[in-house]
Each structure stands twice: as structure tokens, then as C-alpha cells.
CSV table of C-alpha atoms in Angstrom, one decimal:
chain,number,residue,atom,x,y,z
A,4,MET,CA,-30.7,-7.6,2.9
A,5,GLU,CA,-32.7,-8.6,5.9
A,6,PHE,CA,-32.5,-7.2,9.3
A,7,SER,CA,-34.0,-9.2,12.2
A,8,PRO,CA,-33.7,-9.1,16.0
A,9,VAL,CA,-31.2,-11.6,17.6
A,10,LEU,CA,-32.7,-14.3,19.6
A,11,PRO,CA,-31.0,-15.7,22.7
A,12,GLY,CA,-28.1,-17.9,21.8
A,13,GLN,CA,-27.9,-16.8,18.1
A,14,ALA,CA,-24.3,-16.1,17.2
A,15,GLY,CA,-23.4,-18.1,14.1
A,16,ILE,CA,-23.8,-18.4,10.3
A,17,GLU,CA,-26.8,-19.4,8.4
A,18,THR,CA,-26.6,-20.3,4.7
A,19,ALA,CA,-29.0,-21.3,2.0
A,20,ALA,CA,-27.9,-24.9,2.5
A,21,ASN,CA,-29.0,-25.0,6.2
A,22,GLY,CA,-32.3,-23.2,6.0
A,23,GLY,CA,-30.9,-19.7,6.2
A,24,CYS,CA,-31.9,-16.6,4.2
A,25,GLY,CA,-31.2,-17.9,0.7
A,26,ALA,CA,-29.1,-16.1,-1.8
A,27,ALA,CA,-28.8,-12.9,0.3
A,28,VAL,CA,-26.7,-11.4,2.9
A,29,CYS,CA,-28.6,-11.1,6.2
A,30,VAL,CA,-27.3,-8.9,9.0
A,31,ASP,CA,-29.0,-9.1,12.4
A,32,ARG,CA,-28.3,-6.6,15.3
A,33,PHE,CA,-25.7,-7.9,17.7
A,34,ASP,CA,-23.9,-6.4,20.6
A,35,VAL,CA,-20.2,-7.0,20.0
A,36,ALA,CA,-19.1,-5.6,23.3
A,37,GLY,CA,-19.5,-9.1,24.8
A,38,LEU,CA,-17.3,-10.8,22.3
A,39,SER,CA,-13.7,-11.9,23.1
A,40,ASP,CA,-10.8,-10.6,20.9
A,41,GLY,CA,-11.0,-13.9,19.0
A,42,GLY,CA,-14.7,-13.4,18.5
A,43,LEU,CA,-14.1,-9.8,17.2
A,44,ARG,CA,-11.6,-11.1,14.7
A,45,SER,CA,-14.0,-13.8,13.6
A,46,ARG,CA,-16.8,-11.3,13.4
A,47,LEU,CA,-14.6,-9.0,11.3
A,48,GLY,CA,-13.8,-11.9,8.9
A,49,LEU,CA,-17.5,-12.5,8.3
A,50,LEU,CA,-18.1,-9.0,7.7
A,51,GLY,CA,-15.3,-9.0,5.0
A,52,GLU,CA,-17.1,-12.0,3.3
A,53,ALA,CA,-20.4,-10.1,3.4
A,54,GLU,CA,-18.9,-6.9,2.0
A,55,SER,CA,-17.4,-8.9,-0.9
A,56,GLN,CA,-20.8,-10.4,-1.7
A,57,LEU,CA,-22.6,-7.1,-1.4
A,58,GLU,CA,-19.9,-5.6,-3.7
A,59,ALA,CA,-20.5,-8.4,-6.2
A,60,LEU,CA,-24.3,-7.8,-6.1
A,61,LYS,CA,-23.7,-4.0,-6.6
A,62,ALA,CA,-21.4,-4.5,-9.5
A,63,GLN,CA,-23.8,-6.9,-11.2
A,64,THR,CA,-26.6,-4.3,-10.7
A,65,MET,CA,-24.6,-1.4,-12.1
A,66,ALA,CA,-23.2,-3.4,-15.0
A,67,GLU,CA,-26.7,-4.5,-16.0
A,68,MET,CA,-28.0,-0.8,-15.8
A,69,ALA,CA,-25.1,0.3,-18.1
A,70,ARG,CA,-25.9,-2.7,-20.4
A,71,ARG,CA,-29.5,-1.7,-20.7
A,72,HIS,CA,-28.9,2.0,-21.1
A,73,ASP,CA,-25.5,3.4,-21.0
A,74,THR,CA,-22.5,4.2,-18.6
A,75,ALA,CA,-24.0,7.7,-18.0
A,76,GLY,CA,-27.3,6.2,-17.0
A,77,ALA,CA,-25.7,3.8,-14.5
A,78,LYS,CA,-23.6,6.8,-13.0
A,79,LYS,CA,-26.8,8.7,-12.7
A,80,MET,CA,-28.6,5.8,-10.9
A,81,ALA,CA,-25.6,5.5,-8.4
A,82,ARG,CA,-25.7,9.2,-7.6
A,83,GLU,CA,-29.5,9.2,-7.1
A,84,VAL,CA,-30.0,5.9,-5.4
A,85,LEU,CA,-26.8,5.4,-3.4
A,86,ARG,CA,-26.3,9.2,-3.0
A,87,SER,CA,-22.8,8.8,-4.2
A,88,SER,CA,-20.5,11.7,-5.1
A,89,PRO,CA,-20.0,12.0,-9.0
A,90,SER,CA,-16.3,10.8,-8.5
A,91,LYS,CA,-17.4,7.6,-6.6
A,92,ALA,CA,-20.3,6.9,-9.0
A,93,HIS,CA,-17.8,7.1,-11.9
A,94,HIS,CA,-15.2,4.7,-10.3
A,95,ASP,CA,-18.0,2.3,-9.1
A,96,VAL,CA,-19.5,2.0,-12.6
A,97,LYS,CA,-16.2,1.6,-14.4
A,98,ALA,CA,-15.2,-1.1,-12.0
A,99,ALA,CA,-18.5,-2.9,-12.5
A,100,GLU,CA,-18.3,-2.7,-16.3
A,101,ARG,CA,-14.7,-4.3,-16.0
A,102,LEU,CA,-15.7,-6.9,-13.6
A,103,ALA,CA,-18.6,-7.9,-16.0
A,104,GLY,CA,-15.9,-9.2,-18.4
A,105,LEU,CA,-13.9,-11.0,-15.6
A,106,SER,CA,-15.9,-14.2,-14.7
A,107,ALA,CA,-13.2,-15.7,-12.5
A,108,THR,CA,-12.8,-12.4,-10.5
A,109,SER,CA,-16.5,-11.9,-10.2
A,110,GLU,CA,-17.1,-15.4,-9.0
A,111,ALA,CA,-14.3,-15.1,-6.4
A,112,LEU,CA,-15.8,-11.7,-5.3
A,113,ALA,CA,-19.4,-13.2,-5.0
A,114,SER,CA,-18.3,-16.2,-3.0
A,115,GLY,CA,-16.4,-14.0,-0.5
A,116,GLU,CA,-12.9,-15.5,-1.4
A,117,VAL,CA,-11.4,-12.2,-2.3
A,118,PRO,CA,-12.0,-8.7,-0.9
A,119,ALA,CA,-13.6,-6.0,-3.0
A,120,ASP,CA,-10.5,-3.9,-3.2
A,121,HIS,CA,-8.5,-6.8,-4.6
A,122,ALA,CA,-11.2,-7.4,-7.3
A,123,ARG,CA,-11.1,-3.7,-8.2
A,124,LEU,CA,-7.3,-3.9,-8.6
A,125,ILE,CA,-7.5,-6.9,-10.9
A,126,ALA,CA,-10.3,-5.2,-12.9
A,127,ARG,CA,-8.3,-1.9,-13.2
A,128,ALA,CA,-5.2,-4.0,-14.4
A,129,SER,CA,-7.4,-5.6,-17.1
A,130,SER,CA,-8.1,-2.2,-18.6
A,131,GLU,CA,-4.4,-1.4,-18.9
A,132,GLY,CA,-3.4,-4.4,-20.9
A,133,PRO,CA,-3.3,-8.2,-20.9
A,134,ILE,CA,-3.5,-10.2,-17.7
A,135,ASP,CA,-3.6,-13.7,-16.5
A,136,GLU,CA,-6.8,-13.4,-14.6
A,137,ARG,CA,-6.9,-16.8,-12.8
A,138,GLU,CA,-3.3,-16.4,-11.7
A,139,LEU,CA,-4.2,-13.0,-10.1
A,140,VAL,CA,-7.4,-14.4,-8.6
A,141,GLU,CA,-5.5,-17.2,-6.9
A,142,ALA,CA,-3.0,-14.7,-5.6
A,143,ALA,CA,-5.8,-12.5,-4.3
A,144,LYS,CA,-7.1,-15.2,-2.2
A,145,THR,CA,-4.0,-15.2,0.1
A,146,GLN,CA,-2.2,-11.9,-0.5
A,147,THR,CA,-2.6,-8.7,1.0
A,148,TYR,CA,-3.6,-5.6,-1.0
A,149,ASP,CA,0.0,-4.4,-1.3
A,150,GLU,CA,1.3,-7.9,-2.2
A,151,LEU,CA,-1.2,-8.3,-4.9
A,152,ALA,CA,-0.4,-4.8,-6.2
A,153,LYS,CA,3.3,-6.0,-6.6
A,154,THR,CA,2.1,-9.2,-8.2
A,155,VAL,CA,0.0,-7.2,-10.7
A,156,LYS,CA,2.8,-5.0,-11.6
A,157,ARG,CA,5.2,-8.0,-12.2
A,158,GLN,CA,2.7,-9.8,-14.4
A,159,GLN,CA,1.9,-6.8,-16.4
A,160,HIS,CA,5.6,-6.1,-17.0
A,161,GLU,CA,6.1,-9.7,-18.2
A,162,LEU,CA,3.0,-10.1,-20.3
A,163,LEU,CA,3.3,-6.8,-22.3
A,164,GLY,CA,6.6,-7.7,-23.8
A,165,ASP,CA,7.7,-4.2,-24.3
A,166,ASP,CA,9.7,-3.9,-21.1
A,167,GLY,CA,6.9,-1.9,-19.4
A,168,GLN,CA,7.2,1.0,-21.7
A,169,SER,CA,3.6,1.2,-22.7
A,170,ILE,CA,2.4,1.2,-19.0
A,171,HIS,CA,5.0,3.9,-18.2
A,172,ASP,CA,3.8,6.0,-21.1
A,173,ARG,CA,0.2,5.6,-20.2
A,174,ARG,CA,0.9,6.6,-16.6
A,175,LYS,CA,2.7,9.7,-17.8
A,176,GLN,CA,-0.2,10.7,-19.9
A,177,LYS,CA,-2.6,10.5,-16.9
A,178,ARG,CA,-0.7,12.9,-14.7
A,179,SER,CA,-2.8,15.7,-13.3
A,180,ALA,CA,-2.7,18.3,-10.6
A,181,ARG,CA,-5.5,20.6,-9.1
A,182,LEU,CA,-5.4,23.3,-6.6
A,183,PHE,CA,-8.6,24.6,-5.2
A,184,GLN,CA,-10.0,26.4,-2.2
A,185,ASN,CA,-12.2,24.5,0.2
A,186,GLY,CA,-15.4,26.6,0.5
A,187,ASP,CA,-16.1,25.3,4.1
A,188,THR,CA,-12.7,25.9,5.7
A,189,GLY,CA,-11.0,28.4,3.3
A,190,MET,CA,-8.0,26.2,3.2
A,191,TYR,CA,-6.3,25.5,-0.2
A,192,VAL,CA,-6.2,21.8,-1.3
A,193,LEU,CA,-3.6,20.4,-3.6
A,194,ASN,CA,-4.4,17.2,-5.3
A,195,ALA,CA,-2.0,15.6,-7.8
A,196,GLU,CA,-1.2,12.2,-9.5
A,197,PHE,CA,2.2,11.5,-11.0
A,198,ASP,CA,3.8,8.5,-12.7
A,199,PRO,CA,5.9,6.3,-10.4
A,200,ILE,CA,9.3,7.8,-11.4
A,201,THR,CA,8.2,11.4,-11.0
A,202,GLY,CA,6.2,10.6,-7.8
A,203,ASN,CA,9.2,8.8,-6.3
A,204,HIS,CA,11.4,11.7,-7.1
A,205,ILE,CA,9.1,14.2,-5.5
A,206,ALA,CA,8.5,12.0,-2.5
A,207,GLY,CA,12.4,11.7,-2.0
A,208,ALA,CA,12.8,15.5,-2.3
A,209,LEU,CA,10.0,16.2,0.1
A,210,ALA,CA,11.2,13.8,2.7
A,211,ASP,CA,14.7,15.1,2.7
A,212,LYS,CA,13.3,18.7,3.2
A,213,GLU,CA,11.0,17.4,6.0
A,214,ARG,CA,14.1,15.9,7.7
A,215,GLU,CA,16.0,19.2,7.3
A,216,LEU,CA,13.0,21.0,9.0
A,217,TRP,CA,12.9,18.3,11.7
A,218,ARG,CA,16.6,18.8,12.6
A,219,ALA,CA,16.1,22.7,12.9
A,220,GLU,CA,13.1,22.4,15.2
A,221,ASP,CA,12.9,23.0,18.9
A,222,PRO,CA,12.6,19.4,20.3
A,223,LYS,CA,10.1,20.7,22.9
A,224,ASN,CA,7.9,22.4,20.3
A,225,ARG,CA,7.8,20.2,17.3
A,226,ARG,CA,5.3,20.4,14.4
A,227,THR,CA,3.0,17.5,13.7
A,228,HIS,CA,4.1,15.3,10.8
A,229,GLN,CA,1.3,16.8,8.6
A,230,GLN,CA,2.3,20.3,9.3
A,231,ARG,CA,5.9,19.6,8.6
A,232,ALA,CA,5.0,18.0,5.3
A,233,ALA,CA,3.0,21.1,4.4
A,234,ASP,CA,5.8,23.4,5.3
A,235,ALA,CA,8.3,21.4,3.4
A,236,LEU,CA,6.3,21.4,0.2
A,237,ALA,CA,5.6,25.2,0.6
A,238,GLU,CA,9.3,25.9,1.1
A,239,LEU,CA,10.3,23.8,-1.9
A,240,ILE,CA,7.8,25.7,-4.2
A,241,LEU,CA,7.9,29.2,-2.8
A,242,HIS,CA,11.5,29.4,-1.6
A,243,PRO,CA,13.7,27.5,-4.1
A,244,GLU,CA,16.5,29.9,-3.3
A,245,LYS,CA,17.0,28.0,0.0
A,246,GLY,CA,17.9,24.9,-2.0
A,247,ARG,CA,16.9,21.4,-1.8
A,248,ALA,CA,17.8,19.5,1.3
A,249,ALA,CA,20.9,17.3,0.9
A,250,GLY,CA,20.0,13.7,0.3
A,251,ILE,CA,19.1,11.1,-2.3
A,252,ALA,CA,16.0,12.1,-4.2
A,253,LEU,CA,15.5,8.9,-6.2
A,254,VAL,CA,17.0,5.5,-6.0
A,255,LEU,CA,17.2,3.3,-9.1
A,256,VAL,CA,17.9,-0.4,-8.8
A,257,ALA,CA,19.1,-2.9,-11.5
A,258,ASP,CA,20.6,-6.4,-11.5
A,259,TYR,CA,23.8,-7.0,-13.4
A,260,ASP,CA,23.6,-9.8,-15.9
A,261,ALA,CA,27.2,-11.1,-15.9
A,262,THR,CA,26.7,-13.3,-18.8
A,263,ARG,CA,25.4,-10.6,-21.3
A,264,ARG,CA,27.4,-7.9,-19.4
A,265,GLU,CA,24.5,-5.6,-19.1
A,266,LEU,CA,22.0,-4.2,-16.5
A,267,ALA,CA,18.6,-6.0,-16.3
A,268,ASN,CA,15.4,-5.9,-14.2
A,269,ALA,CA,15.5,-2.1,-13.7
A,270,ARG,CA,13.2,-0.9,-11.0
A,271,ILE,CA,12.6,1.9,-8.5
A,272,SER,CA,13.5,1.1,-4.9
A,273,ASP,CA,9.9,0.2,-4.0
A,274,GLY,CA,10.0,-2.6,-6.6
A,275,THR,CA,8.1,-0.8,-9.4
A,276,PRO,CA,9.4,-2.1,-12.7
A,277,LEU,CA,11.1,0.5,-14.9
A,278,PRO,CA,11.7,0.3,-18.6
A,279,ALA,CA,15.5,0.1,-19.4
A,280,SER,CA,15.2,3.1,-21.7
A,281,GLU,CA,14.0,5.2,-18.7
A,282,LEU,CA,17.0,3.9,-16.6
A,283,VAL,CA,19.4,5.1,-19.2
A,284,LYS,CA,17.8,8.6,-19.3
A,285,LEU,CA,17.7,9.0,-15.6
A,286,ALA,CA,21.0,7.4,-14.5
A,287,CYS,CA,23.1,10.5,-15.6
A,288,GLU,CA,21.0,13.0,-13.5
A,289,ALA,CA,22.9,14.5,-10.6
A,290,ASP,CA,20.3,13.8,-8.0
A,291,ILE,CA,19.8,10.2,-9.0
A,292,PHE,CA,21.6,7.5,-7.1
A,293,PRO,CA,22.1,4.3,-8.9
A,294,ALA,CA,21.9,1.5,-6.3
A,295,VAL,CA,24.9,-0.4,-7.5
A,296,PHE,CA,27.2,-1.0,-4.6
A,297,ASN,CA,29.5,-3.5,-3.1
A,298,ALA,CA,28.7,-4.1,0.6
A,299,ARG,CA,32.4,-4.3,1.3
A,300,THR,CA,33.2,-0.8,0.1
A,301,GLN,CA,30.1,1.0,1.5
A,302,ASP,CA,30.0,2.4,5.1
A,303,LEU,CA,27.2,0.0,6.0
A,304,TRP,CA,28.7,-1.1,9.3
A,305,LEU,CA,29.0,1.8,11.8
A,306,GLY,CA,28.9,-0.1,15.0
A,307,ARG,CA,28.6,2.3,18.0
A,308,ARG,CA,30.4,5.1,16.2
A,309,ARG,CA,27.0,6.9,15.4
A,310,ARG,CA,23.5,6.4,16.2
A,311,CYS,CA,21.8,7.7,13.0
A,312,ALA,CA,21.9,5.6,9.8
A,313,SER,CA,24.1,7.1,7.0
A,314,ASP,CA,22.9,7.8,3.6
A,315,ALA,CA,24.5,4.7,2.2
A,316,GLN,CA,22.6,2.6,4.8
A,317,ARG,CA,19.4,4.3,4.1
A,318,ILE,CA,19.8,3.5,0.5
A,319,ALA,CA,20.6,-0.1,1.1
A,320,LEU,CA,17.6,-0.4,3.4
A,321,MET,CA,15.3,1.1,0.8
A,322,VAL,CA,16.5,-1.4,-1.7
A,323,ARG,CA,16.1,-4.3,0.7
A,324,ASP,CA,12.9,-3.5,2.5
A,325,LYS,CA,11.3,-1.4,-0.2
A,326,ALA,CA,8.8,0.1,2.3
A,327,CYS,CA,8.0,0.1,6.0
A,328,VAL,CA,8.3,-3.4,7.0
A,329,GLY,CA,5.3,-3.0,9.4
A,330,CYS,CA,2.6,-1.4,7.2
A,331,GLY,CA,4.1,-0.8,3.8
A,332,ALA,CA,4.4,3.0,4.1
A,333,ASP,CA,6.7,4.8,1.6
A,334,ALA,CA,10.3,4.2,2.5
A,335,ASN,CA,11.1,7.8,1.8
A,336,ARG,CA,8.9,8.8,4.7
A,337,SER,CA,10.3,6.2,7.1
A,338,PHE,CA,13.1,5.8,9.6
A,339,ALA,CA,16.0,3.3,10.1
A,340,HIS,CA,15.1,1.5,13.4
A,341,HIS,CA,17.7,-0.6,15.4
A,342,ILE,CA,16.3,-4.1,15.8
A,343,GLU,CA,18.5,-4.5,19.0
A,344,HIS,CA,17.8,-1.1,20.4
A,345,TRP,CA,20.6,1.5,20.6
A,346,LYS,CA,20.1,2.0,24.3
A,347,ASN,CA,20.6,-1.8,24.9
A,348,GLY,CA,23.9,-1.8,23.0
A,349,GLY,CA,22.6,-2.3,19.5
A,350,LYS,CA,24.9,-1.3,16.6
A,351,THR,CA,24.2,0.9,13.6
A,352,ASP,CA,24.9,-1.8,11.3
A,353,TYR,CA,22.9,-2.7,8.2
A,354,SER,CA,22.0,-6.1,9.6
A,355,ASN,CA,20.6,-4.5,12.7
A,356,LEU,CA,18.5,-2.0,10.9
A,357,VAL,CA,15.0,-2.0,9.3
A,358,THR,CA,12.8,0.5,7.6
A,359,VAL,CA,9.7,1.6,9.6
A,360,CYS,CA,7.3,4.4,9.5
A,361,ASN,CA,6.7,6.9,12.4
A,362,ASP,CA,3.5,4.8,13.6
A,363,CYS,CA,5.1,1.5,13.4
A,364,HIS,CA,8.2,2.9,15.2
A,365,GLY,CA,5.8,4.0,18.0
A,366,ASP,CA,4.3,0.6,18.2
A,367,ILE,CA,7.8,-0.9,18.6
A,368,HIS,CA,9.0,1.5,21.3
A,369,ASP,CA,5.8,2.4,23.1
A,370,ARG,CA,3.6,-0.8,22.7
A,371,HIS,CA,6.2,-3.6,22.7
A,372,TYR,CA,5.7,-4.7,19.1
A,373,GLN,CA,8.6,-6.8,17.8
A,374,VAL,CA,10.7,-7.1,14.5
A,375,GLU,CA,10.8,-10.7,13.2
A,376,HIS,CA,13.1,-11.8,10.5
A,377,ASP,CA,12.1,-14.6,8.1
A,378,ARG,CA,15.4,-16.4,7.3
A,379,ARG,CA,13.7,-18.2,4.3
A,380,THR,CA,12.7,-15.0,2.4
A,381,GLY,CA,15.1,-12.6,4.0
A,382,GLU,CA,12.2,-10.3,4.8
A,383,HIS,CA,11.4,-8.4,8.1
A,384,ARG,CA,8.0,-7.7,9.7
A,385,VAL,CA,6.5,-6.1,12.7
A,386,VAL,CA,4.3,-8.1,14.8
A,387,PRO,CA,2.2,-7.4,17.9
A,388,PRO,CA,3.1,-8.9,21.3
A,389,PRO,CA,1.2,-12.0,22.2
A,390,GLU,CA,-0.9,-10.3,24.8
A,391,ALA,CA,-2.4,-8.0,22.0
A,392,PHE,CA,-4.5,-10.9,20.7
A,393,PRO,CA,-4.5,-13.6,23.4
A,394,ASP,CA,-7.2,-15.9,22.1
A,395,THR,CA,-6.9,-15.9,18.4
A,396,GLY,CA,-7.3,-19.7,18.1
A,397,THR,CA,-8.8,-20.6,14.7
A,398,ASP,CA,-10.8,-17.6,14.3
A,399,THR,CA,-8.6,-16.0,11.6
A,400,TRP,CA,-10.7,-15.5,8.5
A,401,ARG,CA,-10.6,-18.4,6.1
A,402,PRO,CA,-12.8,-17.9,2.9
A,403,ARG,CA,-15.6,-20.3,2.6
A,404,HIS,CA,-17.4,-21.3,-0.7
A,405,ILE,CA,-20.9,-20.3,0.2
A,406,ASN,CA,-23.9,-18.7,-1.4
A,407,SER,CA,-24.9,-16.5,1.4
A,408,VAL,CA,-24.0,-15.6,4.9
A,409,ARG,CA,-26.0,-14.5,7.9
A,410,LEU,CA,-24.4,-12.3,10.6
A,411,ASN,CA,-26.2,-12.8,13.8
């Protein structure tokens, strides 16, 4: 990497083709305070390309070190040279070794066509079973990380040919939990990983308990979201005699195949595929709500009779939206928002509600963000007001097939 001072008038890109710095990423000092919003967006796009190229170079270097010596030697080098934590060194080296066997992904990363996180997601999926690498790379060029994650899940489910059972079993085997005391603060830290079914179940129970605590709070002296989540978890563990909050802990979804007269495409409400055998096991549990309902028989249209969404509406919204329509946050920890605001006469009807997290809810009410509906896909999204980015022009990042990039 080359660092050089900025000369008057320099603010573009130089590549090997036009006499730039060759096959490297060159970063020059530049005062971004003078850039317009469009200039900042363009700058950020270039930085994204540079990060991808640097990540590719780092992965190639680590993979070569592991090839010459072994994985342990590459991890040791990462800890010593990059001063990485043992955990980060482990993840970086494993990702590098996986990428070494994925030529299409490595090429797209090196050219800046896909972000580093997207490449790591494809690499991790390759270690779990068969993938169609080129299909995933093409998806990674245009999709957000969350969209690509869903594409990966869908492809894995289709290619394994066992209704996703092997992936589910593998995830259950990888479950872990660790409770330790932070030596610096004296606080205890709980770190845990669960398979999607267990995790969704826990998230639902925790969210219901948080809502119960929120309703019992003094509106003038509320806890922070993080404090309430910690108190809810502590109460569920330490005071089980108080009982779980009333609500739905886990929503299971399945399509009905009228021809075969059987359920198909079983999944959790966030879209995670579910083996049919697991659906059968779970459907009989008391705190599981199978999302099989007829809109005509459910109380999904409440009009002005009540302001807050009903349980039936929350379930229907979880199935439809899957997550916060603004940022993709867990639907369990989100709210039902009136598209046409309640204070303006909006009704508490299914068609006038969307799932949004606390932050996106604040954006809508306090910063004039809007909810848009794509009639073609049926999906909703939260978009900023036009004045937020007044001069976007054509500066939105478009990947370019180049060998190097200079940031001036």
C-alpha cells in the first residue's frame, strides 16, 4: 500500500491501465470535510472496493502461509504481524483456506465486485455442504448481506436433498454457551449460540418478557432497551415462578400442497428452512403457534377499535415481513407500525401495519423516513426523505472490473 500527499486538484481514481500504482491499493490523504453528500457516497464506494481488494490479498497471503507450513503457523503469523486476537486469527485463516478453493469467489473479491463479508459467507457455506458457487457470486454482486444469507440458505436446502436435516443437525451440534466475568469491569458476560429453532424460540420468549416489563414501567422513568433485555433474561432464568409472559414464543410456517394434501416448504417465520420432521416434532408443543390461518377468520382488521396490534396481527406480520422492513432486525424485537399514522386517522388493520425495530420506528416518527410498498414483490421498505441525500446523482457504488484502485 502506498501513501502519498494529495496534490491540488487530485480527487479521482488511478489504475494500472492509466499509469497508476500498479497491482496495489494506494490510499492518499484527503480531507473529506469538503465533499458533498454525493462525494461522500462515492468515496465510501471506492473504500468498499479497496477493502475487498485488500481482503483478497490478505486471504491469499494467509492461505499461502498455511499451505507452506500449516494452519497453526498461519494463525500464529496473523496474531504476531496483524496483532489479531486468537479468535479473529482463527476465523481469518479458516476463511482464507476456504477461499483458496473457490476461484470465482476469490476473483470477484479481488476485483472489488463483492464485499469481503459476502465472500466469507459463501466460503462458510462451502464448508457446510455443496453450493453452486457461480450462482452465489452473481447474487453477491447485487444483493445485500441479509439477502445473500437468505439465498445461501435456500440453495443449501435445495442442493443437500435431505430436506435440510443435515444442516439442522450440524447446527445443533455446534451449540455453545459461555458465562464469564470481565476482569476489567467486574460484569458477567453471557455468550451463547443456538440452532435457528432454539434461538427463535428463546428470542420470542425473551421479547414477550421484555414487553411485559415495558408495560409495567413508569413511562417517565423507563429502562434502556439493553437494560430491559438484561432484566428480562435474568427474570426468566432466576425467577421462573413468575412465569413466562403471555405471547407466542415461536411461529412455524408451512405451505399447504393441495394436490398432495400435505404441508410443504416448512420454515421459521424469518424464512429459515425447517426440516419437515422438525415441524412434526414442534407443531404439538403448547407454546408453538402454527401460522396456518384464514385471513377471513382472524382478527386482522381492527380499524379504530384499538391502537396496538393483536397477537394474530403480529403473527401475520412476522410471516409476511420476516424482519424489520427497514434494517432486517429480528421481528421478535420489533413493533407493528401504522403506515398511515394512528394520530392521522390510520387504522389498526393488517394492510396498514409493517414490522419495524425501535431505531427504524424513530427514523419514521422523528426523522421523516417513509414506508414504501413494492406492489410487484409485495414487500415494504423504509426509505429516507429526499433531503437526506440531495445530490446522489450517479455516485452510487457500481463495481468496476479493475486491477487496482487509487483513493486520492
